[in-house]
Short mmCIF file of C-alpha atoms and ligand atoms in Angstrom, two decimals:
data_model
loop_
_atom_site.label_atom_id
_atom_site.label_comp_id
_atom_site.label_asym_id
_atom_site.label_seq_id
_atom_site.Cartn_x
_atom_site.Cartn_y
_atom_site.Cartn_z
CA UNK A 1 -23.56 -2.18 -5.04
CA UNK A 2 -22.90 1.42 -3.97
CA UNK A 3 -20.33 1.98 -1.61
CA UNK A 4 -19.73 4.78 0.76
CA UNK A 5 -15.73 5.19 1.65
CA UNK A 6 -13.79 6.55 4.46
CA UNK A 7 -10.50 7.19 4.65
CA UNK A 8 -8.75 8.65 8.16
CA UNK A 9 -5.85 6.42 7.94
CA UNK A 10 -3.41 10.05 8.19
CA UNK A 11 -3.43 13.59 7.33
CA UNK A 12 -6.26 13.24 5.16
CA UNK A 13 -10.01 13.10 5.41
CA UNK A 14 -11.68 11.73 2.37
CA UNK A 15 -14.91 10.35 1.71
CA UNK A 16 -16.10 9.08 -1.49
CA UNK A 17 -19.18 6.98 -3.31
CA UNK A 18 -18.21 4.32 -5.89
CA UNK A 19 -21.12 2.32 -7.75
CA UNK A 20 -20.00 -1.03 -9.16
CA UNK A 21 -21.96 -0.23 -12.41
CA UNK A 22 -21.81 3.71 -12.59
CA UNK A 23 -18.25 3.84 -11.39
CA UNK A 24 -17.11 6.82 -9.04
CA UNK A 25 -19.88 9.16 -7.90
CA UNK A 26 -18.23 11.49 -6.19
CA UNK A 27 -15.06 12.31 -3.81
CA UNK A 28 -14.23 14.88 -1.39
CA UNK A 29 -11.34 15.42 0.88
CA UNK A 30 -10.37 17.73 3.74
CA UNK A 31 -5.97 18.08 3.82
CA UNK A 32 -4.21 18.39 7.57
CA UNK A 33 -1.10 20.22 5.88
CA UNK A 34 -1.41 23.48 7.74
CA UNK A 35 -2.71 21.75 10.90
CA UNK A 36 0.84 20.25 11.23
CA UNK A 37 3.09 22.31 9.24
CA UNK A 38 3.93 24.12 12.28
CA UNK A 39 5.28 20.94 14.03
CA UNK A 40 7.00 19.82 11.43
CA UNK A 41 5.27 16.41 10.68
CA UNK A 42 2.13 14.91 11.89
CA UNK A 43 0.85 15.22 15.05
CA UNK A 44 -1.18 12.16 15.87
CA UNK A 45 -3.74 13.47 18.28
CA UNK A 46 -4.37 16.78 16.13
CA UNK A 47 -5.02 14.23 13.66
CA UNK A 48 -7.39 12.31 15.26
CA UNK A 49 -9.44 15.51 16.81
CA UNK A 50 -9.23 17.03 13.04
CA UNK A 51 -10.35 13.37 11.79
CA UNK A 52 -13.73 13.75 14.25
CA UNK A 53 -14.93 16.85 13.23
CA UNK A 54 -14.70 16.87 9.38
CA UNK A 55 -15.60 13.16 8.84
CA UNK A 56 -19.52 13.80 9.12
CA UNK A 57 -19.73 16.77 7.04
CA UNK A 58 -17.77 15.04 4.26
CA UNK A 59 -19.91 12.46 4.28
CA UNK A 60 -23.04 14.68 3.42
CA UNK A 61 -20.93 16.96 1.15
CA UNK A 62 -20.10 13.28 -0.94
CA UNK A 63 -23.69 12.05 -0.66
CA UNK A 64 -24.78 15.94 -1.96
CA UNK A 65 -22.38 15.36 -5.04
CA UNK A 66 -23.11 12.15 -5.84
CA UNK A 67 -27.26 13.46 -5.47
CA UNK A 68 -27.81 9.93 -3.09
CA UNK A 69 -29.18 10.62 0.29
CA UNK A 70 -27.86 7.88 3.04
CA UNK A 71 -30.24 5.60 3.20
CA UNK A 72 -29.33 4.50 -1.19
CA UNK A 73 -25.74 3.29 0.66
CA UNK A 74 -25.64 -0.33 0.08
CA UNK A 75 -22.34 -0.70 1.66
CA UNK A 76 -19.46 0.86 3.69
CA UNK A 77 -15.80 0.51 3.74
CA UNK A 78 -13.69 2.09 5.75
CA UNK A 79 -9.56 2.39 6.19
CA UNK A 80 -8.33 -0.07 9.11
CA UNK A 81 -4.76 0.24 8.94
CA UNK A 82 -2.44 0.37 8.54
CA UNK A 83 -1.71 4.02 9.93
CA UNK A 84 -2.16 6.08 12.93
CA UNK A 85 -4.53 4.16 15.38
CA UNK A 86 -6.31 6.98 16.78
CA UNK A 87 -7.07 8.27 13.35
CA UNK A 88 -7.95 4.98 12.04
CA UNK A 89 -10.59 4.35 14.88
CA UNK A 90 -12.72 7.74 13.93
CA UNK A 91 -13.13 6.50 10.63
CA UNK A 92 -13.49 3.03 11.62
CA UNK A 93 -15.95 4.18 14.39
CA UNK A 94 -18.12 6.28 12.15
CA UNK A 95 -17.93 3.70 8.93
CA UNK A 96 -19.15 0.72 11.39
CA UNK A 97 -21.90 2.39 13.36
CA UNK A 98 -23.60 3.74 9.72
CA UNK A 99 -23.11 0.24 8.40
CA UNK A 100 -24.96 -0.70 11.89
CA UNK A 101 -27.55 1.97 11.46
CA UNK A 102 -28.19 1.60 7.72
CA UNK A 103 -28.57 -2.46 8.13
CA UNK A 104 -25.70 -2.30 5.33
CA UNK A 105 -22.32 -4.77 5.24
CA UNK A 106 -18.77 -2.80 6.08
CA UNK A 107 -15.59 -3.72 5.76
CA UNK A 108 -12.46 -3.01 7.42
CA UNK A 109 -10.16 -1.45 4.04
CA UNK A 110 -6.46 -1.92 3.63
CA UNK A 111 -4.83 1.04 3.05
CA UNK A 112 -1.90 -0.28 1.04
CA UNK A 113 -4.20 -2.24 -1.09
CA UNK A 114 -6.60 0.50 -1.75
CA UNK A 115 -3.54 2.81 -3.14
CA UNK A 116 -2.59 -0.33 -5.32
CA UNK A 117 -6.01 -0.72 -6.85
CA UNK A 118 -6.03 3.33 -7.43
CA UNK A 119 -5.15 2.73 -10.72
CA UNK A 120 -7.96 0.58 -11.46
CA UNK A 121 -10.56 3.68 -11.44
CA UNK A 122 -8.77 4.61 -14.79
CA UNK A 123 -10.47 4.90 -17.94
CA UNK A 124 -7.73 2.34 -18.91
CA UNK A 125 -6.93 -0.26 -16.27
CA UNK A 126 -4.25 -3.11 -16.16
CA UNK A 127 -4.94 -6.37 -16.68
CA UNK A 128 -3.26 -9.12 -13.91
CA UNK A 129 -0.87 -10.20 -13.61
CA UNK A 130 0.82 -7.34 -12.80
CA UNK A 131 3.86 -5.87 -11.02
CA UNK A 132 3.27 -3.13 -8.19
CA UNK A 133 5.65 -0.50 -7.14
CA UNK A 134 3.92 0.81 -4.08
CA UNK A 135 5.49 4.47 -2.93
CA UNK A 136 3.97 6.62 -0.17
CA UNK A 137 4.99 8.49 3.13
CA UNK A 138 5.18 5.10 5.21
CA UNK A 139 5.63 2.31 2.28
CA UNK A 140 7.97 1.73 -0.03
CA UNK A 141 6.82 -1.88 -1.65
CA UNK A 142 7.36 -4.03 -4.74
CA UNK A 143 4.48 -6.62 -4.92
CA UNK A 144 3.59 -9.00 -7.10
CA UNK A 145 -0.48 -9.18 -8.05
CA UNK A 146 -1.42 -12.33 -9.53
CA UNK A 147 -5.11 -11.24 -8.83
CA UNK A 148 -7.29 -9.10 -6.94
CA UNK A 149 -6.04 -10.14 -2.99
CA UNK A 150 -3.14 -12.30 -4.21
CA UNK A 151 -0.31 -10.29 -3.35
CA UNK A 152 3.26 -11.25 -3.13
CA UNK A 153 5.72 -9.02 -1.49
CA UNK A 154 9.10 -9.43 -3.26
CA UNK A 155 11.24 -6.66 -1.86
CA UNK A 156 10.58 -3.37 1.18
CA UNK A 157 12.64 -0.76 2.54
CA UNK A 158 15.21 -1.93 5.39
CA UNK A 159 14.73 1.91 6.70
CA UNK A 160 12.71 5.13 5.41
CA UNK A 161 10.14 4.78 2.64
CA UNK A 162 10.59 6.91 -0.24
CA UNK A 163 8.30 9.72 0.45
CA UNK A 164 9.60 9.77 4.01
CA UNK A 165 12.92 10.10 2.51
CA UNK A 166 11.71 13.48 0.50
CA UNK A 167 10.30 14.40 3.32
CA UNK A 168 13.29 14.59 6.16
CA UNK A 169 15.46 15.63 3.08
CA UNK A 170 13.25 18.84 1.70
CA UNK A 171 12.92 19.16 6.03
CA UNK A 172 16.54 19.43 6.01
CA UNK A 173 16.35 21.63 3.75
CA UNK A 174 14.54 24.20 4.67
CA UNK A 175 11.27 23.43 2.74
CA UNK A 176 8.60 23.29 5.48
CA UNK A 177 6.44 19.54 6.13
CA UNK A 178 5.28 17.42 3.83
CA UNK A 179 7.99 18.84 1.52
CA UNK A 180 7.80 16.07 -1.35
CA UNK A 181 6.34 17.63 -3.63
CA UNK A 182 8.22 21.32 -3.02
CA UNK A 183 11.56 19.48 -3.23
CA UNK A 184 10.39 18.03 -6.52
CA UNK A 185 8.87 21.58 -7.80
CA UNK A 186 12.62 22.77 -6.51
CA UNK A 187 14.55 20.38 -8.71
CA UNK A 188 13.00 21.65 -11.72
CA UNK A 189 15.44 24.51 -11.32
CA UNK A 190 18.32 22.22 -10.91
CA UNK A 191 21.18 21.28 -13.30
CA UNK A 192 22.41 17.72 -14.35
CA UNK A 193 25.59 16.78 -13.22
CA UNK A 194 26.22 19.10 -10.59
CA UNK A 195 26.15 16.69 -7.92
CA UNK A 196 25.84 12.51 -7.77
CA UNK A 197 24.29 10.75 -5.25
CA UNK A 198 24.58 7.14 -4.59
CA UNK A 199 22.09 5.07 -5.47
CA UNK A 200 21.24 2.87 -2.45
CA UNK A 201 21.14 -0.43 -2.10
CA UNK A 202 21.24 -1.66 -6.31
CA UNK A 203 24.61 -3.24 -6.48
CA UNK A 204 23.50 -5.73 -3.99
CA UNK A 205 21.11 -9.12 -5.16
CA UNK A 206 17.59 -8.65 -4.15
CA UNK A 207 14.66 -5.84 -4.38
CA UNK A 208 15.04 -4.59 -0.91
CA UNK A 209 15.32 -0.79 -0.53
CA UNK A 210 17.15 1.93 1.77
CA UNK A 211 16.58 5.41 1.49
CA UNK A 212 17.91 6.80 5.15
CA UNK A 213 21.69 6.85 3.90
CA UNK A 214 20.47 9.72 1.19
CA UNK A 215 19.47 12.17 3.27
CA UNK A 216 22.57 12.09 5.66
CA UNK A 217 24.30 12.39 2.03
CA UNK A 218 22.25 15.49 1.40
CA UNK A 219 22.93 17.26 5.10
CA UNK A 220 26.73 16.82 4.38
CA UNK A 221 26.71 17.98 1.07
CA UNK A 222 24.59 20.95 1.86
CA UNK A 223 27.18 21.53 4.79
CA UNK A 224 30.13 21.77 1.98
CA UNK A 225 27.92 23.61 0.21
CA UNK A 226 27.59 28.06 0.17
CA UNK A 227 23.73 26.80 0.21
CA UNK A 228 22.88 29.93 -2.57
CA UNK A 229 19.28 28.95 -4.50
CA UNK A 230 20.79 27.51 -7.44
CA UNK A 231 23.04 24.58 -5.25
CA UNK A 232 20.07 24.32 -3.68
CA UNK A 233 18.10 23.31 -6.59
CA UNK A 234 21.00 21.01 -8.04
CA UNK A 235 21.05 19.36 -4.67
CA UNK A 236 17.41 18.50 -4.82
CA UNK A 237 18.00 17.69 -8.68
CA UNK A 238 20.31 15.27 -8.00
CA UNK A 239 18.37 13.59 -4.78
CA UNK A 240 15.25 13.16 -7.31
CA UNK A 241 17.55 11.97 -9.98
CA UNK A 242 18.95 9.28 -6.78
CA UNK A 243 15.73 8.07 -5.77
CA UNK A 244 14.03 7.62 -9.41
CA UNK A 245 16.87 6.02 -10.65
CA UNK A 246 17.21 3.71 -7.87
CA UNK A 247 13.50 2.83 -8.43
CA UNK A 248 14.28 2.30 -12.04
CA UNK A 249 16.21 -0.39 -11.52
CA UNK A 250 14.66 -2.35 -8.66
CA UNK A 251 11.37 -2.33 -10.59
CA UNK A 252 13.23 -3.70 -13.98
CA UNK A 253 14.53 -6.38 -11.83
CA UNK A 254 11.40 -7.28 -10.44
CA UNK A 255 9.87 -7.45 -13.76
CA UNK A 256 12.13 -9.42 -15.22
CA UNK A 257 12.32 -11.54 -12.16
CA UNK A 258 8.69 -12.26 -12.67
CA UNK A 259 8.31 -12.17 -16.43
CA UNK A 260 5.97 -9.39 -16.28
CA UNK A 261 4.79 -6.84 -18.52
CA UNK A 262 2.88 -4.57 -16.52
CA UNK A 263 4.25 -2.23 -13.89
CA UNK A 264 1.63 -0.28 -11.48
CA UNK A 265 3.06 2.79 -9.49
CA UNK A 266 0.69 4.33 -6.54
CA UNK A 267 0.88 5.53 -3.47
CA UNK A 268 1.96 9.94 -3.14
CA UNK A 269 5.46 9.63 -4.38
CA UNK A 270 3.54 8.22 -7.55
CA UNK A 271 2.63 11.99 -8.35
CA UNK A 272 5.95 12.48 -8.89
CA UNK A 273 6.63 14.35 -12.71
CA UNK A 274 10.00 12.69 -13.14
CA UNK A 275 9.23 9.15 -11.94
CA UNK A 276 5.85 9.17 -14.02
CA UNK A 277 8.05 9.77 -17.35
CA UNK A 278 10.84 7.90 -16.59
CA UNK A 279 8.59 4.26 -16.01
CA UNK A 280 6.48 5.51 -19.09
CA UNK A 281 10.05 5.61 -20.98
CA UNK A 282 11.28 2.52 -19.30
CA UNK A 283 8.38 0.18 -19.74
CA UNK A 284 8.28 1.86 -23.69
CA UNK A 285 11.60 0.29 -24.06
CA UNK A 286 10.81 -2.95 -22.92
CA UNK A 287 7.44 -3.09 -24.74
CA UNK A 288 5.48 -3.02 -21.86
CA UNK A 289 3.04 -1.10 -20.20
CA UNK A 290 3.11 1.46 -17.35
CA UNK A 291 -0.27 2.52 -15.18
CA UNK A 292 -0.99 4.96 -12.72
CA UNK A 293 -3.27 6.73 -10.65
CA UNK A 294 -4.13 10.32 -11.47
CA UNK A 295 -2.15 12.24 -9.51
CA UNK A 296 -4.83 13.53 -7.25
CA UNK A 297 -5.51 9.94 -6.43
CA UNK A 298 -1.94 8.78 -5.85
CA UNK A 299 -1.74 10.73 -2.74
CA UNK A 300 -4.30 9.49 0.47
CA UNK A 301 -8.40 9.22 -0.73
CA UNK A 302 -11.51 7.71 -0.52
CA UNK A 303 -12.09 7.04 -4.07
CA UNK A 304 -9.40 4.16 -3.82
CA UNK A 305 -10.95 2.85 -0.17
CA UNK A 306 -14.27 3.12 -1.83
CA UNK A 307 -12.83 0.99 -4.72
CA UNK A 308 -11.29 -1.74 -2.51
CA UNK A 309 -14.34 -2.32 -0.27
CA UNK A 310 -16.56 -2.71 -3.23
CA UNK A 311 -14.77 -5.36 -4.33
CA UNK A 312 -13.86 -7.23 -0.93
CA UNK A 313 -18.10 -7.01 -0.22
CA UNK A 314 -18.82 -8.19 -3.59
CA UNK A 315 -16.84 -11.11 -2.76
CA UNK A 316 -18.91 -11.86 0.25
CA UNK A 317 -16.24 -10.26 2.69
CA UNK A 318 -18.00 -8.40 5.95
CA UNK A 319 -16.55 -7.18 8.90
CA UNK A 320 -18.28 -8.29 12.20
CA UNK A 321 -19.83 -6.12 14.92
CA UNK A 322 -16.56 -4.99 16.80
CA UNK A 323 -14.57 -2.72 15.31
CA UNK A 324 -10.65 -3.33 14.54
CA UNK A 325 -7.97 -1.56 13.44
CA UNK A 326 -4.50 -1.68 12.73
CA UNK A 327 -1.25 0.43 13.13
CA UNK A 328 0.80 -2.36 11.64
CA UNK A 329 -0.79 -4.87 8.99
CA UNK A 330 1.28 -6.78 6.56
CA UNK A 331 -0.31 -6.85 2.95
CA UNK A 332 0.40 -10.38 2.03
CA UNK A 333 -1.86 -11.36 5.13
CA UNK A 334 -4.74 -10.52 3.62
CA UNK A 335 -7.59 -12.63 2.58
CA UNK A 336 -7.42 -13.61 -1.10
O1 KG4 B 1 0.23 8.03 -0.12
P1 KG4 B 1 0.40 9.25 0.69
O2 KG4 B 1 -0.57 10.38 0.50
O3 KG4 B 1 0.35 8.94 2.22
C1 KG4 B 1 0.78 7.72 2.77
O4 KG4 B 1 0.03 6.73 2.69
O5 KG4 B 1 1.93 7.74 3.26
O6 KG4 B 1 1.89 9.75 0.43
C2 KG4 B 1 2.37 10.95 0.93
C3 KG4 B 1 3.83 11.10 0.51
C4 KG4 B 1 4.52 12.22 1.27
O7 KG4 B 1 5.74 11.73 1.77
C5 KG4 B 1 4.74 13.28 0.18
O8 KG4 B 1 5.86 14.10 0.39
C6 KG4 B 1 4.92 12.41 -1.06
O9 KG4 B 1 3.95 11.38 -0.88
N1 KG4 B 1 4.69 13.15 -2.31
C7 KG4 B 1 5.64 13.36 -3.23
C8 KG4 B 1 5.04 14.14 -4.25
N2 KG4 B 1 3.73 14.36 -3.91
C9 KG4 B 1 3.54 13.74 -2.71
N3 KG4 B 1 6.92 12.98 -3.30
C10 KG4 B 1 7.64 13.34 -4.38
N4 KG4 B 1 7.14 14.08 -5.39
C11 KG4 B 1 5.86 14.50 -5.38
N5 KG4 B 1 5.37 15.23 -6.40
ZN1 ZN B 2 -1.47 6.60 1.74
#
């Protein structure tokens, strides 16, 4: 089956063809950044309005780089939460009437799931069981996958998800919206040691998270601080150093929870450099076996909603004729 995917779930507009037997066709993507760097995070009905007018011609510029005209779509999934609702519905509005039109199945994609099963378009893919660290803007999630659908959540963050957390902290300091990935590109610079941050939440039982307390820690250290480039850059050092560390050691204590072997980090904080090589070298240790998107796939696209659908219509799943979607929608509530 070939599969036409939308994704409108946030900032991004992506649209994407995957081909159970050819694999991914193609994948395009339109970024909101500079629509809403000047407010300083997203603006949800800028989103939306942005949302209606690229989704159509990224569907014909996929379709012209996969070579397929419309009518060889043999299904269509589509992002239905959870995310921003107004955002959601263009995609969901488009992806439904086309199914409608074209006389093909849709379904209704979860976003969380997709990201998980980003790792599965990999020239390499895990095996299940396996044990998912999910990190993004609004997630932060350890599940357990026994299969494709079967997903347990064993511990969430009580407050801000991780990439939230880099977020409000590179906001804080002074390195414009979505900052994760400048606040990472800033602690290159930075030296070990200067600083210590705690490391929330991993003297207590349990795989729960909390990342709010580290930014507050960051705004009063930067306070203290003469705020010169180079204390900037140990300050972000040592906040990447925080949250990677702290992610260490939940995830080891999920896996060994579990008894698993394989650990599977997605979602945008997943294109992080120093979490990528510190699982490698932590699941090396322990003999197992690390997985991950690349990192242009981590972040929000439609290769992974593409991905997801094609496997929830192969297994017979359709959405009906009204279209839903979701601002909230908790993973382990979905159909196995
Ligand atoms: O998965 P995603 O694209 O959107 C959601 O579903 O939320 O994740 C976006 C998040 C943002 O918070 C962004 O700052 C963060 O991922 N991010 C990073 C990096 N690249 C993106 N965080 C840390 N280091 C990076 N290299
Ligand atoms: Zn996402």
């Amino acid at each position: 089956m070939r599969v036409l995917g939308i994704e409108t779930s946030c900032d991004e507009t992506a649209v994407a063809v995957y081909d159970g037997e050819q694999g991914l066709l193609s994948h395009v993507l339109h970024s909101q950044i500079a629509l809403h760097a000047p407010y300083g995070g997203v603006v949800p009905e800028l989103a939306s309005r942005d949302h209606i007018q690229k989704t159509l011609p990224l569907v014909e510029a996929a379709l012209n780089a996969a070579d397929l005209s419309l009518h060889q779509i043999e299904g269509i999934a589509y992002t239905a939460g959870p995310g921003l609702i107004g955002a959601l519905m263009v995609g969901a509005s488009l992806g439904r009437s086309l199914g409608w039109a074209l006389g093909v199945p849709t379904i209704g994609v979860h976003h969380m799931e997709a990201h998980l099963l980003a790792p599965l378009l990999e020239t390499n893919p895990p095996e299940f069981p396996f044990m998912g660290l999910l990190v993004s803007g609004g997630h932060t999630l350890l599940v357990e996958v026994s299969a494709l659908g079967a997903y347990e959540i064993l511990g969430e963050t009580l407050d801000d998800a991780v990439g939230e957390a880099f977020d409000k902290t590179a906001k804080v300091m002074g390195l414009g919206y979505p900052g994760g990935a400048a606040l990472a590109a800033l602690a290159l610079k930075g030296q070990k040691d200067k600083f210590h941050f705690p490391r929330p939440m991993v003297d207590r039982p349990g795989l729960d998270f909390s990342f709010s307390g580290l930014k507050t820690h960051v705004r009063n250290v930067l306070n203290a601080s003469p705020g010169d480039p180079q204390t900037l850059a140990d300050i972000a050092f040592a906040f990447e150093e925080a949250i990677v560390e702290t992610l260490l050691i939940k995830s080891k204590r999920a896996l060994t929870e579990r008894g698993l072997q394989r650990l599977v980090v997605a979602g945008g904080v997943g294109a992080n450099k120093k979490l990528r090589s510190r699982i490698q070298e932590m699941m090396h240790e322990r003999g197992g076996q690390a997985f991950f998107p690349r990192p242009e796939f981590c972040t929000d696209n439609a290769a992974q909603t593409a991905f997801a659908g094609y496997h929830r219509l192969m297994a017979g799943q359709r959405d009906g004729l009204e279209i839903q979607v979701h601002s909230r929608w908790p993973m382990d509530t979905l159909k196995k």
